[in-house]
Amino acid sequence: MSEVEGVVQGHRDGHGFLTPDVGVQDIYLSVQEMRAVMHGDRLRVRIVRTDKRGRPEGRVLEILERKKRPIIGRLLLESGIWLVAPEDKRMGQDILIPKGGLANATAGQVVAVELTEPPSLYSKPVGRIVEVLGEIDDSGMEIEIAVRKYEVPHRFSAETLAQAGKLPEKLRAVDLKHRIDLRDVALVTIDGEDARDFDDAVYCEPHKQGRGKTAFSGWRLLVAIADVSHYVKPGDPLDGDAYERATSVYFPRRVIPMLPEKLSNGLCSLNPNEDRLAMVCDMLVTETGEVQAYQFYPAVIRSHARFTYNEVAAVLGNTHGPEAAKRRELVPHLLHLHEVYRALLAERGRRGAIDFDTVETQIVCDDNGRIEKIIPRTRNDAHKLIEEAMLAANVCAADFIAHSKHGSLFRVHEGPTPEKRVALQAYLRALGLGLSISDNPKPSEYQAIAAATKDRVDSTQIHAMLLRSMQQAMYTSANAGHFGLSYLAYTHFTSPIRRYPDLLVHRVIKAILADKRYHLDAGKMDVPMATKRPGRAAPIDPSKASTETERWEVVGAHCSANERRADEASRDVEAWLKCRYMREHLGEEFAGTVSAVTSFGLFVQLDALYVEGLIHITELGGEYFRFDEVRQELRGERSGLRYATGARVQVQVSRVDLDARKIDFRLVTDNEEAKLVARAMRDKAGLPASERQSGSSVEALEQVRRTDREVKSGAKNARKSRQARGGGNSAAAHPVKAARQEARGAAPSSKQPGQAKLAAIGAAEPRTRKRR
């Protein structure tokens, strides 16, 4: 029996799974084994058996490390006992609070608890309240819970704030040394309406040079990125806090920035008509969309305007409209940007990069932080223009670092694993599309399938299966290319205000330009060991990272983990807000589309509200539905009725669980569904085509019911007739009862009453009786 070390992941039902440091498969821990441990603890377990699902099951041998962090929950008073019910249901156990540890909190409030006694096999955990967050209905409470639940750093240290306070309000003469002056170049920022920090500005002009074979015809594209590395130096308190956060976290109506506001919205933000420091990627793009040459250099710029995506889209759509009239002098530059975008987009298509046309939503909140409405956020040409310009700059940065053979972080996105590839091939075969992927798939194969299925009703499910087959993008020191974008080398260079890897890339590029090398300081290794990811090698222990490559790997794992943490926290808040929003619509009916099919039910997205909920399989009717994993559908065994992605349904909001962040729907049956059921029943019964064609499904179903009623009515009349002939004796209506009564009447004169009775009963039984 092998012994394994790892971190435990709790489950809301009480059991858990140990994610091992070495190995691929998680180890199941029963409810009994989880009584003495909590979610996040580090354990040593022994594998004792394999359950019927093939999962290894473990027994806890030793608790190596308790995860020390405050636990967020609601304070409750039950039968005179104070306890806190954790917000994170993976904790599995309530925490007892002695009267001396209440910290003046009252029942119902949201609090942060510090454990004073861990749980054991025979006792619950005990703790004391260290922070009172407020009432559950307070505005913004869902965000306060999420940042603590997911351990998102949300307070800057005093040293960081002091350092930020000493920074100048404007550029100084010393800041401009050794920089290219681009303040006369018409660089502009293009962002969303609600953006507050602007870390990129763009400019484009037609460019021609040379003659003959060396002639160049195309565009000169400038992408200027805020030079955060000028202000945030290695080893500074600002750098320490930025590294700990690794990314900004975006919630509805609130952002937890990676850098203090003086930098993120001030000195480093490329605000219009203000001098700012930038790192510039200066590119020559051919008419076919290829980047023929590029160079990096530090510069000082002045943004000539702050555009929104909608404004730019309006200008590009009508160069004589009111939006264009307001910025007449900048319209030619926007048109040049659109020209280079079209060339880059054509090159993207030739490259075979994957492009899923997904619908993103935006949550609009009221003054109290509650959802007012959810609206679709459409991507127009302005969005795509900026996206292509940023991709080009990122590729140039990766190429520059790779050719310099300098350590850095690459943004790596790998293709499907063998297991996922086989599953995707089976799924595509089941759909009968005539399209599939090879055993060594290329991005162009994925893009061909995405393009061929974009107009299908089940396109969302097909694209989701394509995405699911690929691995999650991450930061790593080893350049393995970007599968989705079809790049041999790719990194993040364009958002140093909100992403720490971009800041590191800026430092590396500056070091290369100065013929130096950038070395990671030892403080970057003071981070927890990364969690083992399925299908990947064991992460490097930060304390044992000795080489430069290993140190970059540790930093990459830290940034990747914090990126996932930020996404989880954001999704948690959005799910809470949507549940709160749907509580106001309990009992209401909506039209929706099946967005995903699982073994336990259907996920449906409402057309009007853009909210997703679950129709549990028990709500689909009185028959047994079997899940087809290959086709991703539920099929009724009796009727043959199938539910697949893209199906249109009518649902009623039946239940909302705020704690679990779940919305339940009930299927509303209408005439259309009755037609489908009737048609499926007739097809399954194998009725002749002429009979299937006659009349509608509803009429055919009604005819079956009418015939059934006539048969029952005829039987009832026959029983009444027999009763009348038998003089009102109800027993005569049933042949068996009649035989028994006749046998009892003849018994006194019979020598063998038992035989006579059996004979009478046997004679009266119907001939269709099966022999035993």
mmCIF file of C-alpha atoms in Angstrom, residues 186-395:
data_model
loop_
_atom_site.group_PDB
_atom_site.id
_atom_site.type_symbol
_atom_site.label_atom_id
_atom_site.label_comp_id
_atom_site.label_asym_id
_atom_site.label_seq_id
_atom_site.Cartn_x
_atom_site.Cartn_y
_atom_site.Cartn_z
ATOM 1 C CA ALA A 186 -0.855 60.784 -33.031
ATOM 2 C CA LEU A 187 -1.044 57.786 -30.708
ATOM 3 C CA VAL A 188 -4.538 57.144 -29.318
ATOM 4 C CA THR A 189 -6.030 54.822 -26.708
ATOM 5 C CA ILE A 190 -9.048 52.642 -27.548
ATOM 6 C CA ASP A 191 -10.777 50.963 -24.594
ATOM 7 C CA GLY A 192 -14.172 50.161 -23.150
ATOM 8 C CA GLU A 193 -16.568 52.786 -21.838
ATOM 9 C CA ASP A 194 -15.931 51.829 -18.214
ATOM 10 C CA ALA A 195 -12.102 51.574 -18.444
ATOM 11 C CA ARG A 196 -10.094 53.634 -15.959
ATOM 12 C CA ASP A 197 -6.523 52.569 -16.658
ATOM 13 C CA PHE A 198 -5.095 52.844 -20.164
ATOM 14 C CA ASP A 199 -1.947 50.793 -20.654
ATOM 15 C CA ASP A 200 -1.777 50.731 -24.482
ATOM 16 C CA ALA A 201 -1.867 53.297 -27.287
ATOM 17 C CA VAL A 202 -1.659 52.656 -31.047
ATOM 18 C CA TYR A 203 -0.734 54.486 -34.227
ATOM 19 C CA CYS A 204 -0.495 53.418 -37.879
ATOM 20 C CA GLU A 205 0.616 55.016 -41.148
ATOM 21 C CA PRO A 206 1.273 53.691 -44.674
ATOM 22 C CA HIS A 207 4.925 52.934 -45.297
ATOM 23 C CA LYS A 208 6.953 52.272 -48.434
ATOM 24 C CA GLN A 209 10.701 51.906 -48.835
ATOM 25 C CA GLY A 210 13.289 50.459 -51.190
ATOM 26 C CA ARG A 211 13.079 49.406 -54.805
ATOM 27 C CA GLY A 212 12.966 46.181 -56.751
ATOM 28 C CA LYS A 213 13.209 42.958 -54.802
ATOM 29 C CA THR A 214 13.944 44.794 -51.567
ATOM 30 C CA ALA A 215 10.944 47.092 -51.883
ATOM 31 C CA PHE A 216 8.523 47.211 -48.965
ATOM 32 C CA SER A 217 4.915 48.275 -49.162
ATOM 33 C CA GLY A 218 2.652 48.146 -46.136
ATOM 34 C CA TRP A 219 2.221 49.943 -42.826
ATOM 35 C CA ARG A 220 4.220 51.112 -39.875
ATOM 36 C CA LEU A 221 2.381 50.045 -36.713
ATOM 37 C CA LEU A 222 3.322 51.453 -33.311
ATOM 38 C CA VAL A 223 2.098 49.857 -30.106
ATOM 39 C CA ALA A 224 3.071 51.903 -27.039
ATOM 40 C CA ILE A 225 2.728 50.229 -23.628
ATOM 41 C CA ALA A 226 2.920 52.006 -20.247
ATOM 42 C CA ASP A 227 6.443 51.707 -18.829
ATOM 43 C CA VAL A 228 5.572 50.427 -15.364
ATOM 44 C CA SER A 229 9.095 49.031 -14.898
ATOM 45 C CA HIS A 230 10.441 52.599 -14.676
ATOM 46 C CA TYR A 231 8.589 53.093 -11.375
ATOM 47 C CA VAL A 232 8.354 49.537 -9.958
ATOM 48 C CA LYS A 233 11.882 48.270 -9.278
ATOM 49 C CA PRO A 234 12.903 44.759 -8.140
ATOM 50 C CA GLY A 235 13.000 44.454 -4.374
ATOM 51 C CA ASP A 236 10.846 47.527 -3.703
ATOM 52 C CA PRO A 237 7.699 47.264 -1.569
ATOM 53 C CA LEU A 238 5.694 48.142 -4.696
ATOM 54 C CA ASP A 239 7.217 45.175 -6.477
ATOM 55 C CA GLY A 240 6.576 42.842 -3.525
ATOM 56 C CA ASP A 241 2.869 43.643 -3.356
ATOM 57 C CA ALA A 242 2.510 43.478 -7.144
ATOM 58 C CA TYR A 243 4.135 40.040 -7.229
ATOM 59 C CA GLU A 244 1.942 38.753 -4.416
ATOM 60 C CA ARG A 245 -1.184 39.773 -6.328
ATOM 61 C CA ALA A 246 0.213 38.897 -9.784
ATOM 62 C CA THR A 247 -2.904 40.299 -11.450
ATOM 63 C CA SER A 248 -5.723 42.789 -11.018
ATOM 64 C CA VAL A 249 -9.088 41.275 -10.119
ATOM 65 C CA TYR A 250 -12.204 42.633 -11.828
ATOM 66 C CA PHE A 251 -15.625 42.525 -10.181
ATOM 67 C CA PRO A 252 -18.842 44.288 -11.193
ATOM 68 C CA ARG A 253 -18.462 47.911 -10.023
ATOM 69 C CA ARG A 254 -15.094 47.278 -8.354
ATOM 70 C CA VAL A 255 -11.502 46.466 -9.260
ATOM 71 C CA ILE A 256 -8.785 45.244 -6.915
ATOM 72 C CA PRO A 257 -5.712 46.592 -8.726
ATOM 73 C CA MET A 258 -2.251 45.077 -8.859
ATOM 74 C CA LEU A 259 -0.732 48.534 -8.305
ATOM 75 C CA PRO A 260 -1.838 51.465 -6.139
ATOM 76 C CA GLU A 261 -4.198 53.944 -7.788
ATOM 77 C CA LYS A 262 -1.525 56.618 -8.117
ATOM 78 C CA LEU A 263 0.244 54.340 -10.583
ATOM 79 C CA SER A 264 -2.619 52.394 -12.184
ATOM 80 C CA ASN A 265 -4.854 55.411 -12.833
ATOM 81 C CA GLY A 266 -2.198 58.115 -12.686
ATOM 82 C CA LEU A 267 1.489 57.986 -13.598
ATOM 83 C CA CYS A 268 1.320 54.761 -15.612
ATOM 84 C CA SER A 269 -2.063 55.313 -17.248
ATOM 85 C CA LEU A 270 -1.793 56.739 -20.775
ATOM 86 C CA ASN A 271 -4.326 59.475 -20.133
ATOM 87 C CA PRO A 272 -5.063 61.810 -23.070
ATOM 88 C CA ASN A 273 -2.964 64.965 -23.494
ATOM 89 C CA GLU A 274 -0.504 64.015 -20.737
ATOM 90 C CA ASP A 275 3.157 63.067 -21.120
ATOM 91 C CA ARG A 276 3.781 59.443 -20.226
ATOM 92 C CA LEU A 277 6.657 56.955 -20.313
ATOM 93 C CA ALA A 278 6.207 53.925 -22.559
ATOM 94 C CA MET A 279 7.896 50.911 -24.067
ATOM 95 C CA VAL A 280 7.226 50.900 -27.809
ATOM 96 C CA CYS A 281 7.025 47.999 -30.240
ATOM 97 C CA ASP A 282 7.630 49.571 -33.670
ATOM 98 C CA MET A 283 6.630 47.172 -36.477
ATOM 99 C CA LEU A 284 6.601 47.063 -40.265
ATOM 100 C CA VAL A 285 3.615 45.060 -41.501
ATOM 101 C CA THR A 286 3.393 43.945 -45.109
ATOM 102 C CA GLU A 287 0.270 44.123 -47.254
ATOM 103 C CA THR A 288 -0.199 40.404 -46.619
ATOM 104 C CA GLY A 289 -0.218 40.919 -42.838
ATOM 105 C CA GLU A 290 3.256 39.601 -42.016
ATOM 106 C CA VAL A 291 5.469 41.483 -39.536
ATOM 107 C CA GLN A 292 8.614 41.907 -41.594
ATOM 108 C CA ALA A 293 10.649 43.881 -39.016
ATOM 109 C CA TYR A 294 10.299 45.245 -35.510
ATOM 110 C CA GLN A 295 12.237 47.065 -32.826
ATOM 111 C CA PHE A 296 11.723 47.890 -29.144
ATOM 112 C CA TYR A 297 12.739 51.119 -27.462
ATOM 113 C CA PRO A 298 11.773 53.257 -24.455
ATOM 114 C CA ALA A 299 9.923 56.452 -25.362
ATOM 115 C CA VAL A 300 7.936 59.371 -24.062
ATOM 116 C CA ILE A 301 4.497 59.753 -25.640
ATOM 117 C CA ARG A 302 1.393 61.909 -25.433
ATOM 118 C CA SER A 303 -1.954 60.273 -26.175
ATOM 119 C CA HIS A 304 -3.872 62.487 -28.611
ATOM 120 C CA ALA A 305 -7.310 61.103 -27.729
ATOM 121 C CA ARG A 306 -9.175 58.579 -25.634
ATOM 122 C CA PHE A 307 -11.552 56.587 -27.855
ATOM 123 C CA THR A 308 -14.098 53.987 -26.857
ATOM 124 C CA TYR A 309 -14.715 50.885 -28.943
ATOM 125 C CA ASN A 310 -18.171 52.090 -29.929
ATOM 126 C CA GLU A 311 -16.845 55.478 -31.043
ATOM 127 C CA VAL A 312 -14.196 53.910 -33.265
ATOM 128 C CA ALA A 313 -16.730 51.456 -34.724
ATOM 129 C CA ALA A 314 -19.038 54.377 -35.514
ATOM 130 C CA VAL A 315 -16.213 56.307 -37.224
ATOM 131 C CA LEU A 316 -15.191 53.294 -39.289
ATOM 132 C CA GLY A 317 -18.806 52.700 -40.261
ATOM 133 C CA ASN A 318 -19.427 56.309 -41.327
ATOM 134 C CA THR A 319 -16.484 58.653 -41.856
ATOM 135 C CA HIS A 320 -18.908 61.553 -42.409
ATOM 136 C CA GLY A 321 -21.001 60.948 -39.293
ATOM 137 C CA PRO A 322 -21.136 62.987 -36.061
ATOM 138 C CA GLU A 323 -18.503 60.845 -34.281
ATOM 139 C CA ALA A 324 -16.054 61.373 -37.147
ATOM 140 C CA ALA A 325 -16.760 65.108 -37.211
ATOM 141 C CA LYS A 326 -15.670 65.464 -33.568
ATOM 142 C CA ARG A 327 -12.203 63.959 -34.294
ATOM 143 C CA ARG A 328 -11.747 64.935 -37.934
ATOM 144 C CA GLU A 329 -7.940 65.173 -37.711
ATOM 145 C CA LEU A 330 -7.633 61.627 -36.330
ATOM 146 C CA VAL A 331 -9.970 59.869 -38.758
ATOM 147 C CA PRO A 332 -7.211 59.093 -41.344
ATOM 148 C CA HIS A 333 -5.112 57.394 -38.623
ATOM 149 C CA LEU A 334 -8.099 55.274 -37.557
ATOM 150 C CA LEU A 335 -8.632 54.233 -41.179
ATOM 151 C CA HIS A 336 -4.969 53.207 -41.429
ATOM 152 C CA LEU A 337 -5.370 51.160 -38.258
ATOM 153 C CA HIS A 338 -8.366 49.455 -39.814
ATOM 154 C CA GLU A 339 -6.365 48.687 -42.974
ATOM 155 C CA VAL A 340 -3.512 47.042 -41.069
ATOM 156 C CA TYR A 341 -6.064 45.160 -38.958
ATOM 157 C CA ARG A 342 -7.633 43.649 -42.098
ATOM 158 C CA ALA A 343 -4.196 42.549 -43.292
ATOM 159 C CA LEU A 344 -3.338 41.004 -39.902
ATOM 160 C CA LEU A 345 -6.748 39.299 -39.821
ATOM 161 C CA ALA A 346 -6.143 37.760 -43.245
ATOM 162 C CA GLU A 347 -2.795 36.457 -42.033
ATOM 163 C CA ARG A 348 -4.535 35.018 -38.978
ATOM 164 C CA GLY A 349 -6.829 33.045 -41.273
ATOM 165 C CA ARG A 350 -3.927 31.749 -43.364
ATOM 166 C CA ARG A 351 -2.093 30.824 -40.169
ATOM 167 C CA GLY A 352 -5.077 28.761 -39.078
ATOM 168 C CA ALA A 353 -5.541 30.363 -35.670
ATOM 169 C CA ILE A 354 -8.667 29.332 -33.786
ATOM 170 C CA ASP A 355 -11.351 32.010 -33.483
ATOM 171 C CA PHE A 356 -14.548 31.140 -31.627
ATOM 172 C CA ASP A 357 -17.286 33.726 -32.013
ATOM 173 C CA THR A 358 -18.636 33.709 -28.461
ATOM 174 C CA VAL A 359 -21.159 36.047 -26.856
ATOM 175 C CA GLU A 360 -19.873 37.754 -23.714
ATOM 176 C CA THR A 361 -22.221 39.404 -21.242
ATOM 177 C CA GLN A 362 -21.914 42.518 -19.134
ATOM 178 C CA ILE A 363 -23.558 42.922 -15.743
ATOM 179 C CA VAL A 364 -25.101 46.350 -15.157
ATOM 180 C CA CYS A 365 -25.579 47.093 -11.462
ATOM 181 C CA ASP A 366 -27.642 49.723 -9.675
ATOM 182 C CA ASP A 367 -26.402 52.075 -6.950
ATOM 183 C CA ASN A 368 -26.796 49.330 -4.341
ATOM 184 C CA GLY A 369 -24.570 46.910 -6.230
ATOM 185 C CA ARG A 370 -27.439 44.654 -7.320
ATOM 186 C CA ILE A 371 -27.948 43.517 -10.903
ATOM 187 C CA GLU A 372 -30.144 45.868 -12.864
ATOM 188 C CA LYS A 373 -29.796 44.006 -16.152
ATOM 189 C CA ILE A 374 -27.467 41.702 -18.044
ATOM 190 C CA ILE A 375 -26.692 42.713 -21.605
ATOM 191 C CA PRO A 376 -24.682 41.034 -24.370
ATOM 192 C CA ARG A 377 -21.308 42.586 -25.134
ATOM 193 C CA THR A 378 -20.728 42.358 -28.864
ATOM 194 C CA ARG A 379 -17.244 42.510 -30.369
ATOM 195 C CA ASN A 380 -17.037 45.007 -33.196
ATOM 196 C CA ASP A 381 -14.157 45.852 -35.530
ATOM 197 C CA ALA A 382 -12.670 48.212 -32.935
ATOM 198 C CA HIS A 383 -12.292 45.362 -30.441
ATOM 199 C CA LYS A 384 -10.716 43.137 -33.061
ATOM 200 C CA LEU A 385 -8.444 45.945 -34.276
ATOM 201 C CA ILE A 386 -6.887 46.406 -30.842
ATOM 202 C CA GLU A 387 -6.733 42.644 -30.310
ATOM 203 C CA GLU A 388 -4.733 42.079 -33.504
ATOM 204 C CA ALA A 389 -2.363 44.965 -32.722
ATOM 205 C CA MET A 390 -1.694 43.572 -29.232
ATOM 206 C CA LEU A 391 -1.164 40.056 -30.576
ATOM 207 C CA ALA A 392 1.416 41.364 -33.041
ATOM 208 C CA ALA A 393 3.320 43.173 -30.271
ATOM 209 C CA ASN A 394 3.235 40.119 -28.003
ATOM 210 C CA VAL A 395 4.604 37.878 -30.748
#
